[in-house]
């Protein structure tokens, strides 16, 4: 049995409150996923005195520096069960959405051998907040949460869908209902193009089963940001907000990517704006779960559009953002593993977060050609961490014959801290000058619009 760890918590600043002594065993953790988000989560958890051992499946070349990588996919539940037993795991933290939508929580909760394992991540119903646009839009409508006006249509309703476009001015926003690897949203300027896309989605099998139902939305013009909570379904902790940069090209031009960089904090998300977000969106969302009888546990990522200073929900995700996590985690001073454990056991009540007020800026180095065809297996040099203020979070790397090589489109996120956004960015770009692999590309204008 592992050694006992005693944490002393002062229950509150009221002197009448007795000192509460909590005995906690050190925690053995399995983190599912293998991108930059997971490296940032693993890096942060590895600093916790509460950690006994951290495993990551499948992990990457960066997570292997702070944890033990396990060689199975994040959605291989049978392999996961084996690992949970073999490595005596107490807590499973789920990084990406796929295992959540596939039902990882139910798999663990329903297995008699895994009754002791706690999970951070929603169940199958909660994961529908991300897994189905129709589900999340209806949720927002039911609970009065501000979002774009919308209609939803199935294949049999193609003509109604086309006619519905009439209600909006271009551009037209069409969303495949289900998960479509981040590609299921089309924003089209032309009415006939939008009608053609509706035909392709609803009757032509574009996006497969994800596109069998389509949500048509009003286009919201504004500036986007990402807000996150960690919640046990009743209580929640508001995490630092961030802004990500999705387009491949400078000035937000060109194809969408998984994310080319992120900034936290977001200067326009001041106290007044964030209070609106909490009052109009976060609180009604948490209350909405209660009213609907839904147990939600884990991270919730709220993608927002600020329209003339008013927040509207663009989407919910049932996980942290990537690359937002790479700028959010370095700003959290509190013990993230303690928060995750409390989330897993449903005890987040009264938990406060200590946040570094400085800026964190993340710039992603990607493979040449990404997000279209690109080559992998390029040797990476200059990837050692050079200063306390700069961290490298690996997204698509692996160790091969003792060498670090690229293994994905997004390769390494370089995050730096600074008093001002420009200081932090200068440090990130200085580190990127030292980093090298054949074909490496990164955007030089992260934060340009702030
Ligand atoms: P989603 O997958 O729902 O986040 O959509 C992908 C991206 O499309 C978002 O990050 C926005 O940039 C854009 N988008 C989605 N919905 C809207 C909308 N109603 N108005 C304007 N832009 C949108
Ligand atoms: N950065 C956007 C996402 O993680 O979906």
Short mmCIF file of C-alpha atoms and ligand atoms in Angstrom, two decimals:
data_model
loop_
_atom_site.label_atom_id
_atom_site.label_comp_id
_atom_site.label_asym_id
_atom_site.label_seq_id
_atom_site.Cartn_x
_atom_site.Cartn_y
_atom_site.Cartn_z
CA UNK A 1 0.00 0.00 0.00
CA UNK A 2 1.20 3.44 -0.80
CA UNK A 3 2.14 5.84 1.94
CA UNK A 4 -0.50 8.08 3.41
CA UNK A 5 -0.39 11.74 2.67
CA UNK A 6 -1.83 14.20 5.10
CA UNK A 7 -3.07 17.50 3.83
CA UNK A 8 -4.05 20.19 6.25
CA UNK A 9 -6.75 22.48 5.08
CA UNK A 10 -8.00 25.47 6.93
CA UNK A 11 -11.75 25.07 6.38
CA UNK A 12 -12.24 28.81 6.07
CA UNK A 13 -10.71 32.03 7.28
CA UNK A 14 -13.29 32.14 10.09
CA UNK A 15 -11.35 31.32 13.23
CA UNK A 16 -14.39 29.52 14.67
CA UNK A 17 -14.10 26.92 11.93
CA UNK A 18 -12.04 23.98 13.20
CA UNK A 19 -9.00 22.86 11.32
CA UNK A 20 -10.09 20.02 9.07
CA UNK A 21 -7.61 17.23 8.66
CA UNK A 22 -8.05 15.18 5.54
CA UNK A 23 -6.19 11.97 5.13
CA UNK A 24 -5.66 11.19 1.50
CA UNK A 25 -3.83 8.34 -0.12
CA UNK A 26 -1.49 9.31 -2.87
CA UNK A 27 -3.21 9.01 -6.21
CA UNK A 28 -2.42 6.77 -9.15
CA UNK A 29 -3.70 8.37 -12.35
CA UNK A 30 -4.38 7.30 -15.91
CA UNK A 31 -4.72 10.17 -18.38
CA UNK A 32 -6.31 9.27 -21.73
CA UNK A 33 -5.07 11.07 -24.85
CA UNK A 34 -1.84 11.93 -26.57
CA UNK A 35 -1.77 15.55 -27.71
CA UNK A 36 -0.50 18.90 -26.47
CA UNK A 37 -3.49 19.20 -24.15
CA UNK A 38 -2.56 15.93 -22.48
CA UNK A 39 1.12 16.90 -22.16
CA UNK A 40 0.08 20.16 -20.47
CA UNK A 41 -2.29 18.29 -18.11
CA UNK A 42 0.36 15.64 -17.39
CA UNK A 43 3.04 18.28 -16.77
CA UNK A 44 0.78 20.05 -14.29
CA UNK A 45 -0.37 16.87 -12.48
CA UNK A 46 3.21 15.63 -12.24
CA UNK A 47 4.02 18.60 -9.96
CA UNK A 48 1.47 17.54 -7.36
CA UNK A 49 2.62 16.11 -4.01
CA UNK A 50 -0.58 14.04 -4.12
CA UNK A 51 0.64 12.07 -7.13
CA UNK A 52 1.83 8.50 -6.66
CA UNK A 53 2.24 7.63 -10.35
CA UNK A 54 0.95 9.03 -13.64
CA UNK A 55 0.29 6.92 -16.74
CA UNK A 56 -0.75 8.34 -20.12
CA UNK A 57 -2.35 6.33 -22.93
CA UNK A 58 -1.14 6.62 -25.58
CA UNK A 59 0.81 9.78 -24.65
CA UNK A 60 3.63 11.20 -26.78
CA UNK A 61 7.33 12.08 -26.72
CA UNK A 62 6.64 14.86 -24.20
CA UNK A 63 4.41 12.97 -21.77
CA UNK A 64 7.10 10.30 -21.48
CA UNK A 65 9.26 12.92 -19.69
CA UNK A 66 6.74 13.34 -16.86
CA UNK A 67 4.76 10.08 -16.88
CA UNK A 68 4.76 6.48 -18.09
CA UNK A 69 3.25 6.10 -21.55
CA UNK A 70 1.04 3.08 -22.15
CA UNK A 71 0.75 1.79 -25.67
CA UNK A 72 -2.99 1.68 -26.38
CA UNK A 73 -5.45 4.10 -27.97
CA UNK A 74 -7.59 6.38 -25.80
CA UNK A 75 -10.73 4.57 -27.03
CA UNK A 76 -9.55 0.98 -26.48
CA UNK A 77 -11.60 0.25 -23.35
CA UNK A 78 -10.53 -3.38 -22.99
CA UNK A 79 -6.85 -2.43 -22.96
CA UNK A 80 -7.74 0.38 -20.55
CA UNK A 81 -9.45 -2.02 -18.14
CA UNK A 82 -6.38 -4.22 -18.12
CA UNK A 83 -4.16 -1.20 -17.35
CA UNK A 84 -6.50 0.09 -14.62
CA UNK A 85 -6.17 -3.21 -12.77
CA UNK A 86 -2.50 -3.89 -13.47
CA UNK A 87 -1.40 -0.39 -12.42
CA UNK A 88 -3.90 -0.03 -9.55
CA UNK A 89 -5.30 3.23 -10.94
CA UNK A 90 -7.48 5.40 -8.69
CA UNK A 91 -8.39 8.18 -11.09
CA UNK A 92 -8.99 8.33 -14.85
CA UNK A 93 -8.75 11.77 -16.44
CA UNK A 94 -10.14 11.87 -19.98
CA UNK A 95 -8.46 14.34 -22.37
CA UNK A 96 -10.28 14.10 -25.73
CA UNK A 97 -13.99 13.84 -26.54
CA UNK A 98 -13.95 10.54 -28.47
CA UNK A 99 -13.70 8.18 -25.46
CA UNK A 100 -16.33 10.25 -23.63
CA UNK A 101 -18.82 10.11 -26.50
CA UNK A 102 -18.04 6.39 -26.81
CA UNK A 103 -19.00 5.90 -23.16
CA UNK A 104 -15.81 5.52 -21.13
CA UNK A 105 -17.51 6.62 -17.90
CA UNK A 106 -20.32 4.06 -18.21
CA UNK A 107 -17.76 1.38 -19.11
CA UNK A 108 -15.88 1.99 -15.86
CA UNK A 109 -18.93 2.55 -13.66
CA UNK A 110 -20.67 -0.61 -14.87
CA UNK A 111 -17.67 -2.93 -14.48
CA UNK A 112 -17.67 -4.80 -11.16
CA UNK A 113 -13.86 -4.91 -11.15
CA UNK A 114 -13.54 -1.13 -11.51
CA UNK A 115 -15.89 0.15 -8.81
CA UNK A 116 -13.08 1.94 -6.96
CA UNK A 117 -11.96 3.95 -10.02
CA UNK A 118 -13.02 7.63 -10.18
CA UNK A 119 -13.47 9.34 -13.53
CA UNK A 120 -13.08 12.97 -14.60
CA UNK A 121 -15.25 13.31 -17.71
CA UNK A 122 -18.99 13.21 -18.35
CA UNK A 123 -21.10 10.16 -19.07
CA UNK A 124 -22.58 9.38 -22.46
CA UNK A 125 -25.48 11.79 -22.00
CA UNK A 126 -23.29 14.67 -20.78
CA UNK A 127 -20.90 14.07 -23.69
CA UNK A 128 -23.83 14.83 -26.02
CA UNK A 129 -23.25 18.49 -25.07
CA UNK A 130 -20.45 18.16 -27.62
CA UNK A 131 -21.44 15.00 -29.50
CA UNK A 132 -24.71 16.39 -30.87
CA UNK A 133 -25.23 19.99 -31.99
CA UNK A 134 -28.99 19.39 -31.93
CA UNK A 135 -28.82 18.19 -28.31
CA UNK A 136 -26.79 21.22 -27.21
CA UNK A 137 -28.93 23.75 -29.12
CA UNK A 138 -32.10 22.31 -27.60
CA UNK A 139 -30.45 22.37 -24.17
CA UNK A 140 -29.64 26.08 -24.61
CA UNK A 141 -33.13 26.88 -25.90
CA UNK A 142 -34.75 25.02 -22.99
CA UNK A 143 -32.67 26.86 -20.40
CA UNK A 144 -32.67 30.33 -21.95
CA UNK A 145 -28.93 30.38 -22.67
CA UNK A 146 -27.95 32.99 -25.30
CA UNK A 147 -26.96 31.38 -28.60
CA UNK A 148 -27.51 31.91 -32.34
CA UNK A 149 -31.08 31.39 -33.64
CA UNK A 150 -31.33 27.97 -35.29
CA UNK A 151 -33.38 25.25 -36.93
CA UNK A 152 -32.62 21.53 -37.31
CA UNK A 153 -33.47 19.22 -40.19
CA UNK A 154 -33.20 15.57 -41.22
CA UNK A 155 -32.90 14.06 -44.71
CA UNK A 156 -36.67 13.93 -45.15
CA UNK A 157 -36.83 17.69 -44.49
CA UNK A 158 -34.40 18.88 -47.18
CA UNK A 159 -36.90 21.28 -48.75
CA UNK A 160 -37.77 22.79 -45.37
CA UNK A 161 -34.05 23.16 -44.65
CA UNK A 162 -33.50 25.03 -47.92
CA UNK A 163 -36.48 27.27 -47.25
CA UNK A 164 -35.19 27.98 -43.71
CA UNK A 165 -32.10 29.66 -45.17
CA UNK A 166 -34.45 32.48 -46.19
CA UNK A 167 -34.65 33.57 -42.56
CA UNK A 168 -31.01 34.58 -42.37
CA UNK A 169 -28.71 36.90 -44.21
CA UNK A 170 -25.52 35.31 -45.52
CA UNK A 171 -23.11 33.92 -44.54
CA UNK A 172 -25.01 30.70 -43.82
CA UNK A 173 -23.83 28.48 -40.97
CA UNK A 174 -24.47 24.75 -41.46
CA UNK A 175 -23.47 22.24 -38.81
CA UNK A 176 -23.43 18.47 -39.03
CA UNK A 177 -25.17 17.25 -35.89
CA UNK A 178 -22.56 14.67 -34.88
CA UNK A 179 -18.79 14.61 -34.36
CA UNK A 180 -17.01 15.18 -37.67
CA UNK A 181 -13.37 15.53 -36.59
CA UNK A 182 -13.75 19.32 -36.28
CA UNK A 183 -14.75 19.65 -39.95
CA UNK A 184 -18.54 19.51 -39.62
CA UNK A 185 -19.20 23.28 -39.65
CA UNK A 186 -19.60 25.02 -43.02
CA UNK A 187 -19.83 28.79 -43.34
CA UNK A 188 -20.97 29.70 -46.85
CA UNK A 189 -21.55 33.10 -48.43
CA UNK A 190 -23.69 31.94 -51.30
CA UNK A 191 -27.30 30.73 -51.01
CA UNK A 192 -26.99 28.18 -53.84
CA UNK A 193 -23.75 26.83 -52.33
CA UNK A 194 -25.55 26.48 -48.98
CA UNK A 195 -28.45 24.60 -50.63
CA UNK A 196 -25.99 22.29 -52.40
CA UNK A 197 -24.17 21.63 -49.10
CA UNK A 198 -27.50 20.81 -47.43
CA UNK A 199 -28.19 18.24 -50.15
CA UNK A 200 -24.71 16.75 -49.75
CA UNK A 201 -25.02 16.50 -46.00
CA UNK A 202 -28.63 15.41 -45.66
CA UNK A 203 -28.86 13.09 -48.64
CA UNK A 204 -25.35 12.63 -50.08
CA UNK A 205 -23.65 11.20 -47.00
CA UNK A 206 -21.17 14.06 -46.57
CA UNK A 207 -19.80 13.69 -42.99
CA UNK A 208 -21.39 10.20 -42.86
CA UNK A 209 -23.88 9.62 -40.08
CA UNK A 210 -22.77 12.86 -38.36
CA UNK A 211 -24.44 14.82 -41.21
CA UNK A 212 -27.75 12.95 -41.28
CA UNK A 213 -29.15 15.77 -39.19
CA UNK A 214 -28.10 19.39 -39.80
CA UNK A 215 -28.37 22.49 -37.64
CA UNK A 216 -28.72 25.77 -39.57
CA UNK A 217 -27.69 28.80 -37.53
CA UNK A 218 -27.72 32.56 -37.64
CA UNK A 219 -24.20 33.89 -38.27
CA UNK A 220 -22.85 35.76 -35.25
CA UNK A 221 -20.31 38.48 -35.93
CA UNK A 222 -17.91 39.15 -33.12
CA UNK A 223 -14.75 37.91 -31.47
CA UNK A 224 -14.40 34.37 -30.09
CA UNK A 225 -13.02 33.13 -26.81
CA UNK A 226 -13.01 29.91 -24.82
CA UNK A 227 -14.23 29.62 -21.25
CA UNK A 228 -13.74 26.51 -19.12
CA UNK A 229 -15.12 25.06 -15.93
CA UNK A 230 -14.25 21.96 -13.98
CA UNK A 231 -17.45 20.68 -12.41
CA UNK A 232 -18.78 17.84 -10.28
CA UNK A 233 -22.26 18.60 -11.64
CA UNK A 234 -23.27 20.79 -8.70
CA UNK A 235 -20.21 22.88 -7.90
CA UNK A 236 -17.74 24.25 -10.38
CA UNK A 237 -14.43 26.06 -10.60
CA UNK A 238 -14.05 28.68 -13.31
CA UNK A 239 -10.66 28.19 -14.98
CA UNK A 240 -8.70 30.94 -16.76
CA UNK A 241 -10.21 31.83 -20.14
CA UNK A 242 -8.23 31.69 -23.39
CA UNK A 243 -8.39 32.58 -27.05
CA UNK A 244 -7.25 30.20 -29.73
CA UNK A 245 -6.16 30.79 -33.32
CA UNK A 246 -7.65 28.18 -35.63
CA UNK A 247 -6.61 29.26 -39.12
CA UNK A 248 -3.33 28.13 -40.67
CA UNK A 249 -2.42 31.54 -42.08
CA UNK A 250 -1.51 34.87 -40.54
CA UNK A 251 -4.36 37.34 -40.16
CA UNK A 252 -6.68 34.35 -39.58
CA UNK A 253 -6.60 33.35 -43.24
CA UNK A 254 -6.68 29.95 -44.92
CA UNK A 255 -7.78 26.52 -43.79
CA UNK A 256 -8.98 25.60 -40.31
CA UNK A 257 -6.54 23.62 -38.18
CA UNK A 258 -6.67 21.97 -34.76
CA UNK A 259 -5.27 25.27 -33.41
CA UNK A 260 -2.12 27.28 -34.14
CA UNK A 261 -1.74 29.04 -30.81
CA UNK A 262 -3.55 30.44 -27.80
CA UNK A 263 -3.43 33.33 -25.35
CA UNK A 264 -4.59 33.54 -21.74
CA UNK A 265 -5.92 35.82 -20.25
CA UNK A 266 -8.08 37.41 -22.95
CA UNK A 267 -7.90 41.20 -22.40
CA UNK A 268 -11.47 41.97 -23.52
CA UNK A 269 -12.86 39.33 -21.14
CA UNK A 270 -12.86 41.81 -18.27
CA UNK A 271 -14.75 41.44 -15.01
CA UNK A 272 -18.01 42.85 -16.42
CA UNK A 273 -17.92 40.53 -19.41
CA UNK A 274 -17.02 37.45 -17.33
CA UNK A 275 -19.82 38.23 -14.88
CA UNK A 276 -22.27 38.12 -17.82
CA UNK A 277 -20.76 34.80 -18.87
CA UNK A 278 -21.24 33.36 -15.39
CA UNK A 279 -24.76 34.76 -14.87
CA UNK A 280 -26.19 34.08 -18.33
CA UNK A 281 -24.30 30.97 -19.40
CA UNK A 282 -22.37 29.05 -16.74
CA UNK A 283 -24.97 29.17 -13.95
CA UNK A 284 -27.93 28.35 -16.26
CA UNK A 285 -25.92 25.50 -17.78
CA UNK A 286 -25.18 23.90 -14.39
CA UNK A 287 -28.78 24.50 -13.25
CA UNK A 288 -29.97 23.12 -16.60
CA UNK A 289 -28.21 19.79 -15.94
CA UNK A 290 -29.97 19.61 -12.57
CA UNK A 291 -33.38 20.41 -14.07
CA UNK A 292 -32.85 17.82 -16.80
CA UNK A 293 -31.67 15.23 -14.26
CA UNK A 294 -28.31 14.93 -16.00
CA UNK A 295 -25.17 14.02 -14.05
CA UNK A 296 -22.32 15.97 -15.53
CA UNK A 297 -18.79 15.60 -14.25
CA UNK A 298 -15.53 16.86 -15.72
CA UNK A 299 -14.44 19.76 -17.85
CA UNK A 300 -16.88 21.86 -19.83
CA UNK A 301 -15.48 24.08 -22.56
CA UNK A 302 -17.82 26.85 -23.65
CA UNK A 303 -16.93 28.35 -27.03
CA UNK A 304 -18.26 31.90 -26.99
CA UNK A 305 -18.75 34.75 -29.42
CA UNK A 306 -18.63 38.21 -27.89
CA UNK A 307 -21.06 40.26 -30.00
CA UNK A 308 -20.81 43.96 -29.08
CA UNK A 309 -19.74 42.94 -25.57
CA UNK A 310 -22.53 40.36 -25.09
CA UNK A 311 -21.62 36.65 -24.83
CA UNK A 312 -23.33 34.00 -27.01
CA UNK A 313 -22.57 30.28 -26.98
CA UNK A 314 -21.17 28.94 -30.25
CA UNK A 315 -20.62 25.43 -28.93
CA UNK A 316 -20.07 23.30 -25.87
CA UNK A 317 -17.25 20.76 -25.67
CA UNK A 318 -17.09 18.09 -22.99
CA UNK A 319 -13.31 18.44 -22.53
CA UNK A 320 -10.58 21.07 -22.35
CA UNK A 321 -9.50 22.94 -25.48
CA UNK A 322 -6.36 22.24 -27.43
CA UNK A 323 -4.23 24.43 -27.67
CA UNK A 324 -6.02 26.45 -24.95
CA UNK A 325 -4.92 23.98 -22.24
CA UNK A 326 -1.32 24.77 -23.12
CA UNK A 327 -1.86 28.40 -22.04
CA UNK A 328 -4.40 27.72 -19.26
CA UNK A 329 -2.49 25.08 -17.22
CA UNK A 330 0.68 27.19 -16.75
CA UNK A 331 -1.47 29.96 -15.23
CA UNK A 332 -3.01 27.72 -12.56
CA UNK A 333 -1.06 27.89 -9.33
CA UNK A 334 -3.38 25.54 -7.41
CA UNK A 335 -2.76 21.81 -7.30
CA UNK A 336 -4.62 20.60 -10.41
CA UNK A 337 -4.47 16.96 -9.35
CA UNK A 338 -6.21 17.87 -6.09
CA UNK A 339 -8.91 19.64 -8.11
CA UNK A 340 -9.31 16.67 -10.44
CA UNK A 341 -9.56 14.26 -7.53
CA UNK A 342 -12.20 16.44 -5.85
CA UNK A 343 -14.04 16.58 -9.16
CA UNK A 344 -13.91 12.79 -9.48
CA UNK A 345 -15.30 12.24 -5.97
CA UNK A 346 -17.88 15.07 -6.25
CA UNK A 347 -16.37 17.37 -3.64
CA UNK A 348 -15.62 20.59 -5.47
CA UNK A 349 -17.73 22.67 -3.10
CA UNK A 350 -15.90 25.73 -1.79
CA UNK A 351 -12.77 25.13 -3.85
CA UNK A 352 -10.99 28.29 -4.95
CA UNK A 353 -8.47 28.58 -7.71
CA UNK A 354 -5.19 30.43 -7.40
CA UNK A 355 -4.22 31.94 -10.74
CA UNK A 356 -1.00 33.51 -12.03
CA UNK A 357 -1.97 36.99 -13.26
CA UNK A 358 0.70 36.96 -15.97
CA UNK A 359 0.03 36.21 -19.63
CA UNK A 360 0.66 32.78 -21.09
CA UNK A 361 1.15 32.64 -24.86
CA UNK A 362 1.25 29.41 -26.81
CA UNK A 363 2.55 29.18 -30.38
CA UNK A 364 2.22 25.87 -32.21
CA UNK A 365 4.98 24.54 -34.47
CA UNK A 366 3.40 22.38 -37.18
CA UNK A 367 4.55 20.12 -40.00
CA UNK A 368 4.94 21.70 -43.45
CA UNK A 369 1.76 21.18 -45.48
CA UNK A 370 -0.53 20.81 -42.45
CA UNK A 371 -3.59 20.84 -42.28
CA UNK A 372 -3.39 19.13 -45.69
CA UNK A 373 -0.88 16.36 -46.48
CA UNK A 374 2.37 16.49 -44.48
CA UNK A 375 5.31 14.23 -43.70
CA UNK A 376 6.05 12.65 -40.34
CA UNK A 377 9.22 11.20 -38.83
CA UNK A 378 11.27 14.42 -39.03
CA UNK A 379 14.05 14.66 -36.45
CA UNK A 380 13.40 17.45 -33.92
CA UNK A 381 16.25 19.46 -32.41
CA UNK A 382 16.29 22.30 -29.86
CA UNK A 383 13.34 20.93 -27.93
CA UNK A 384 14.86 21.09 -24.47
CA UNK A 385 13.28 23.58 -22.09
CA UNK A 386 15.59 26.54 -21.84
CA UNK A 387 14.05 28.80 -19.19
CA UNK A 388 11.62 28.73 -16.30
CA UNK A 389 9.23 30.99 -18.24
CA UNK A 390 9.05 28.82 -21.34
CA UNK A 391 7.52 25.36 -21.59
CA UNK A 392 7.35 22.99 -24.53
CA UNK A 393 4.21 20.88 -24.77
CA UNK A 394 4.49 18.10 -27.30
CA UNK A 395 1.48 17.49 -29.55
CA UNK A 396 2.70 15.15 -32.30
CA UNK A 397 6.09 13.77 -31.28
CA UNK A 398 7.45 10.36 -30.40
CA UNK A 399 10.75 8.81 -29.40
CA UNK A 400 12.14 6.61 -32.17
CA UNK A 401 15.48 4.83 -31.75
CA UNK A 402 16.41 7.31 -29.01
CA UNK A 403 15.56 10.35 -31.15
CA UNK A 404 12.63 12.74 -30.89
CA UNK A 405 10.72 12.80 -34.19
CA UNK A 406 7.51 14.40 -35.46
CA UNK A 407 4.46 12.15 -35.57
CA UNK A 408 1.59 14.51 -36.38
CA UNK A 409 0.47 17.76 -37.98
CA UNK A 410 0.71 19.82 -34.83
CA UNK A 411 4.13 18.99 -33.38
CA UNK A 412 5.14 21.17 -30.41
CA UNK A 413 3.43 24.03 -28.58
CA UNK A 414 5.78 26.63 -27.14
CA UNK A 415 4.21 28.42 -24.17
CA UNK A 416 5.82 31.35 -22.36
CA UNK A 417 4.85 33.50 -19.41
CA UNK A 418 5.22 37.28 -19.27
CA UNK A 419 3.90 40.37 -17.50
CA UNK A 420 2.56 41.56 -20.84
CA UNK A 421 1.36 39.55 -23.79
CA UNK A 422 4.19 40.94 -25.92
CA UNK A 423 6.87 39.84 -23.38
CA UNK A 424 5.45 36.34 -23.32
CA UNK A 425 5.22 36.17 -27.11
CA UNK A 426 8.80 37.39 -27.48
CA UNK A 427 9.97 34.48 -25.29
CA UNK A 428 7.91 31.95 -27.26
CA UNK A 429 9.27 33.20 -30.59
CA UNK A 430 12.85 33.21 -29.24
CA UNK A 431 12.44 29.54 -28.31
CA UNK A 432 10.93 28.78 -31.71
CA UNK A 433 14.15 30.14 -33.27
CA UNK A 434 16.02 27.33 -31.47
CA UNK A 435 13.53 24.63 -32.38
CA UNK A 436 13.98 22.85 -35.68
CA UNK A 437 12.56 20.08 -37.84
CA UNK A 438 12.33 19.87 -41.64
CA UNK A 439 9.34 21.83 -42.92
CA UNK A 440 8.52 23.42 -39.55
CA UNK A 441 5.94 26.24 -39.78
CA UNK A 442 4.33 28.49 -37.18
CA UNK A 443 2.22 31.65 -37.22
CA UNK A 444 4.16 34.78 -36.33
CA UNK A 445 1.06 36.82 -35.45
CA UNK A 446 -0.52 34.98 -32.50
CA UNK A 447 -2.38 37.57 -30.40
CA UNK A 448 -2.51 40.07 -33.31
CA UNK A 449 -6.18 40.89 -32.74
CA UNK A 450 -5.92 41.52 -29.01
P1 LIG B 1 -18.06 24.83 -33.83
O1 LIG B 1 -17.53 23.49 -34.27
O2 LIG B 1 -19.51 24.87 -33.54
O3 LIG B 1 -17.19 25.48 -32.81
O4 LIG B 1 -17.80 25.80 -35.09
C1 LIG B 1 -16.51 25.97 -35.64
C2 LIG B 1 -16.23 27.42 -35.87
O5 LIG B 1 -17.19 27.97 -36.77
C3 LIG B 1 -16.35 28.27 -34.62
O6 LIG B 1 -15.19 28.26 -33.87
C4 LIG B 1 -16.67 29.61 -35.20
O7 LIG B 1 -15.49 30.26 -35.64
C5 LIG B 1 -17.50 29.30 -36.39
N1 LIG B 1 -18.93 29.37 -36.06
C6 LIG B 1 -19.70 28.38 -35.59
N2 LIG B 1 -20.96 28.80 -35.39
C7 LIG B 1 -21.00 30.10 -35.75
C8 LIG B 1 -22.00 31.10 -35.78
N3 LIG B 1 -23.27 30.83 -35.42
N4 LIG B 1 -21.66 32.34 -36.20
C9 LIG B 1 -20.40 32.61 -36.58
N5 LIG B 1 -19.40 31.72 -36.59
C10 LIG B 1 -19.69 30.47 -36.18
N1 LIG B 2 -9.28 24.81 -29.62
C1 LIG B 2 -10.58 24.37 -29.94
C2 LIG B 2 -10.87 23.00 -29.50
O1 LIG B 2 -10.15 22.41 -28.72
O2 LIG B 2 -11.89 22.47 -29.92
#
